[in-house]
C-alpha positions as semicolon CSV with decimal commas, in nm:
position;residue;x (nm);y (nm);z (nm)
1;M;-0,718;0,440;3,544
2;L;-1,026;0,377;3,335
3;S;-1,273;0,663;3,300
4;N;-1,618;0,660;3,458
5;R;-1,781;0,578;3,124
6;P;-1,869;0,211;3,071
7;P;-1,606;0,041;2,857
8;V;-1,660;-0,111;2,517
9;V;-1,587;-0,482;2,563
10;L;-1,435;-0,672;2,271
11;D;-1,431;-1,051;2,236
12;V;-1,124;-1,147;2,033
13;R;-1,140;-1,525;2,022
14;W;-0,892;-1,666;1,772
15;Q;-0,634;-1,942;1,765
16;L;-0,405;-2,064;1,488
17;G;-0,593;-2,319;1,280
18;D;-0,925;-2,256;1,456
19;D;-1,188;-2,051;1,269
20;Q;-1,469;-2,109;1,519
21;G;-1,423;-1,791;1,722
22;F;-1,757;-1,637;1,623
23;A;-1,947;-1,959;1,693
24;Q;-1,781;-1,983;2,034
25;Y;-1,868;-1,619;2,101
26;K;-2,235;-1,683;2,020
27;D;-2,236;-1,982;2,255
28;G;-2,135;-1,763;2,548
29;H;-1,972;-1,423;2,596
30;I;-1,953;-1,139;2,844
31;P;-2,284;-0,950;2,827
32;G;-2,261;-0,663;2,580
33;A;-1,930;-0,778;2,435
34;I;-1,877;-0,728;2,062
35;Y;-1,710;-0,998;1,856
36;V;-1,395;-0,893;1,672
37;D;-1,269;-1,098;1,377
38;L;-0,892;-1,097;1,414
39;D;-0,819;-1,214;1,061
40;T;-1,029;-0,951;0,883
41;Q;-1,057;-0,660;1,131
42;L;-0,724;-0,663;1,314
43;A;-0,515;-0,739;1,007
44;A;-0,486;-0,661;0,638
45;P;-0,518;-0,949;0,390
46;P;-0,224;-1,190;0,407
47;T;0,050;-1,189;0,144
48;A;0,383;-1,366;0,114
49;A;0,552;-1,027;0,097
50;D;0,395;-0,885;0,414
51;G;0,308;-1,190;0,623
52;R;-0,006;-1,361;0,746
53;H;-0,137;-1,072;0,956
54;P;-0,007;-0,737;0,828
55;L;-0,119;-0,430;1,017
56;P;-0,451;-0,305;0,878
57;E;-0,483;0,025;0,700
58;L;-0,564;0,293;0,955
59;A;-0,890;0,387;0,779
60;D;-1,002;0,024;0,786
61;L;-0,918;-0,010;1,155
62;Q;-1,104;0,313;1,233
63;A;-1,412;0,190;1,046
64;A;-1,397;-0,138;1,240
65;A;-1,352;0,042;1,573
66;R;-1,653;0,261;1,500
67;S;-1,856;-0,049;1,410
68;W;-1,771;-0,185;1,755
69;G;-1,922;0,126;1,911
70;I;-1,599;0,293;2,024
71;D;-1,625;0,668;2,085
72;N;-1,345;0,913;2,153
73;G;-1,254;0,903;2,521
74;V;-1,433;0,576;2,594
75;P;-1,226;0,296;2,752
76;V;-1,195;-0,045;2,590
77;V;-1,152;-0,388;2,749
78;V;-1,043;-0,686;2,539
79;Y;-1,055;-1,056;2,618
80;D;-1,041;-1,402;2,462
81;D;-1,041;-1,760;2,588
82;C;-0,667;-1,833;2,564
83;G;-0,492;-1,623;2,825
84;A;-0,506;-1,302;2,618
85;Q;-0,275;-1,447;2,353
86;S;-0,511;-1,326;2,080
87;A;-0,680;-1,038;2,265
88;A;-0,340;-0,877;2,310
89;R;-0,341;-0,807;1,936
90;A;-0,642;-0,579;1,982
91;W;-0,483;-0,425;2,294
92;W;-0,162;-0,345;2,108
93;L;-0,327;-0,236;1,783
94;L;-0,574;0,005;1,944
95;R;-0,297;0,158;2,155
96;W;-0,079;0,185;1,843
97;A;-0,374;0,361;1,679
98;G;-0,383;0,624;1,953
99;L;-0,628;0,499;2,217
100;G;-0,497;0,550;2,569
101;E;-0,747;0,351;2,774
102;V;-0,725;-0,007;2,652
103;R;-0,709;-0,291;2,903
104;I;-0,683;-0,670;2,889
105;L;-0,918;-0,881;3,101
106;D;-0,661;-1,079;3,297
107;G;-0,741;-1,447;3,298
108;A;-0,965;-1,413;2,994
109;L;-1,318;-1,553;2,980
110;D;-1,228;-1,828;3,227
111;A;-1,163;-1,568;3,496
112;W;-1,504;-1,413;3,429
113;R;-1,672;-1,750;3,464
114;R;-1,473;-1,846;3,773
115;A;-1,593;-1,525;3,936
116;G;-1,951;-1,648;3,889
117;M;-2,041;-1,380;3,639
118;R;-2,314;-1,450;3,386
119;V;-2,261;-1,487;3,013
120;S;-2,486;-1,404;2,721
121;T;-2,552;-1,598;2,402
122;G;-2,623;-1,485;2,047
123;D;-2,484;-1,173;1,885
124;A;-2,473;-0,806;1,985
125;T;-2,509;-0,510;1,748
126;P;-2,370;-0,185;1,888
127;R;-2,443;0,168;1,780
128;T;-2,180;0,326;1,554
129;G;-1,903;0,505;1,739
130;N;-1,717;0,823;1,650
131;V;-1,358;0,737;1,745
132;V;-1,078;0,897;1,546
133;L;-0,759;0,693;1,520
134;T;-0,417;0,837;1,442
135;G;-0,170;0,549;1,427
136;G;0,199;0,530;1,506
137;A;0,170;0,564;1,883
138;L;0,375;0,247;1,950
139;P;0,704;0,143;1,788
140;T;0,722;-0,105;1,502
141;V;1,009;-0,230;1,286
142;T;1,027;-0,344;0,925
143;I;1,194;-0,657;0,790
144;D;1,497;-0,456;0,679
145;Q;1,527;-0,294;1,019
146;V;1,516;-0,635;1,184
147;A;1,787;-0,761;0,950
148;G;2,018;-0,479;1,049
149;T;1,926;-0,437;1,415
150;D;2,137;-0,475;1,726
151;A;1,819;-0,502;1,935
152;L;1,736;-0,807;2,143
153;L;1,496;-1,020;1,936
154;L;1,243;-1,213;2,143
155;D;1,068;-1,497;1,959
156;A;0,726;-1,552;2,118
157;R;0,650;-1,882;1,941
158;A;0,659;-2,223;2,107
159;G;1,007;-2,360;2,155
160;E;0,972;-2,636;1,896
161;R;0,891;-2,381;1,627
162;Y;1,180;-2,159;1,736
163;R;1,416;-2,458;1,708
164;G;1,275;-2,556;1,369
165;Q;1,156;-2,896;1,493
166;T;0,810;-2,826;1,355
167;E;0,650;-2,556;1,140
168;P;0,276;-2,594;1,086
169;I;0,215;-2,302;0,851
170;D;0,518;-2,098;0,741
171;P;0,739;-2,212;0,448
172;R;1,075;-2,260;0,622
173;P;1,120;-2,396;0,974
174;G;1,352;-2,211;1,208
175;R;1,397;-1,860;1,343
176;I;1,546;-1,521;1,268
177;P;1,922;-1,547;1,335
178;G;2,019;-1,416;1,676
179;A;1,669;-1,436;1,824
180;I;1,610;-1,558;2,179
181;S;1,336;-1,810;2,254
182;A;1,073;-1,652;2,480
183;P;0,742;-1,841;2,438
184;A;0,444;-1,618;2,512
185;A;0,274;-1,902;2,699
186;D;0,543;-1,869;2,966
187;N;0,409;-1,524;3,052
188;L;0,106;-1,693;3,211
189;T;0,027;-1,879;3,530
190;E;-0,141;-2,219;3,529
191;T;-0,481;-2,046;3,553
192;G;-0,418;-1,831;3,246
193;T;-0,351;-1,500;3,420
194;F;-0,036;-1,299;3,362
195;K;0,240;-1,372;3,608
196;D;0,294;-1,092;3,857
197;P;0,520;-0,800;3,761
198;V;0,813;-0,922;3,972
199;A;0,807;-1,269;3,817
200;L;0,777;-1,126;3,466
201;R;1,060;-0,882;3,524
202;E;1,278;-1,167;3,649
203;R;1,185;-1,374;3,341
204;F;1,274;-1,102;3,095
205;T;1,588;-0,997;3,279
206;E;1,712;-1,357;3,260
207;L;1,642;-1,348;2,885
208;G;1,868;-1,044;2,852
209;V;1,616;-0,759;2,855
210;G;1,771;-0,446;3,002
211;E;1,863;-0,107;2,865
212;E;1,907;-0,210;2,501
213;P;1,620;-0,199;2,249
214;V;1,384;-0,498;2,236
215;V;1,191;-0,629;1,934
216;A;0,918;-0,891;1,973
217;Y;0,810;-1,122;1,694
218;C;0,620;-1,450;1,655
219;G;0,462;-1,628;1,361
220;S;0,255;-1,337;1,233
221;G;0,251;-1,060;1,494
222;I;-0,024;-1,198;1,721
223;T;0,145;-1,353;2,025
224;A;0,426;-1,100;1,988
225;A;0,169;-0,844;2,108
226;H;0,117;-1,066;2,415
227;Q;0,493;-1,051;2,470
228;I;0,480;-0,672;2,460
229;A;0,190;-0,672;2,708
230;A;0,395;-0,889;2,945
231;L;0,700;-0,668;2,899
232;T;0,485;-0,366;2,981
233;I;0,358;-0,532;3,300
234;A;0,721;-0,601;3,392
235;G;0,809;-0,235;3,348
236;F;0,977;-0,257;3,006
237;D;0,770;-0,007;2,811
238;D;0,949;0,049;2,481
239;A;0,954;-0,290;2,306
240;A;0,886;-0,270;1,933
241;L;0,663;-0,507;1,737
242;Y;0,781;-0,668;1,415
243;P;0,439;-0,702;1,247
244;G;0,549;-0,924;0,959
245;S;0,720;-1,163;1,200
246;Y;0,840;-1,505;1,090
247;S;0,565;-1,545;0,830
248;Q;0,714;-1,254;0,637
249;W;1,076;-1,341;0,708
250;S;1,049;-1,707;0,607
251;N;0,876;-1,621;0,279
252;D;1,177;-1,417;0,167
253;A;1,436;-1,663;0,037
254;T;1,709;-1,401;0,074
255;R;1,670;-1,398;0,454
256;P;1,873;-1,655;0,649
257;V;1,718;-1,876;0,914
258;D;1,871;-2,064;1,205
259;V;1,760;-2,400;1,340
260;G;1,844;-2,603;1,645
């Protein structure tokens, strides 16, 4: 349960190939929400060696979290405008960093608007928070660990990218050998809310999720966090994130890829 203190609300609008998140935020956001730049605040600079969205340095993430007004013990709510497929990155990252009370606004900004709630325009400047982040609270795996793992690999990208039919940004089309296609979009209902826990558990059970370890990856570690959120809702709490994801894997010519 969230504490009695008002939450810090973070607007994490981002989509692949769309850099207009801040402009969209200024056009209309939940009152008091703070805009978070996924590319620069929820990730380290991209490199071929580490992928398009490496995990940020803990000190950098702490500085960003304080700039958003987060204090120790204060709950956080994150949202976006795409069914939490980008906001889940903030949800996962802040929980990985040690925050216990982080929630996703189910249904994203559309749900807020459908409920008849008002939105604000312009920008918001919070006071500086005092949160202290620790890191390492959620499991991650490295590229070498993925290469040698017996875990179930869930690929959260769209099916055509998994099959190698198209690849809009990474150097080699295809997937990590042995991975199972599990598009993150299929975690959502037609209205952009998460499917209920029973439906999600049925989905993941059919994909082979059970007692064995699970690793989630995507293009660069963004929608893989959405996969972990859905797994958590379904009652599977220990899935690991592969932060480098396919953007790291496909840049290493020594790593095999499968297609089809």
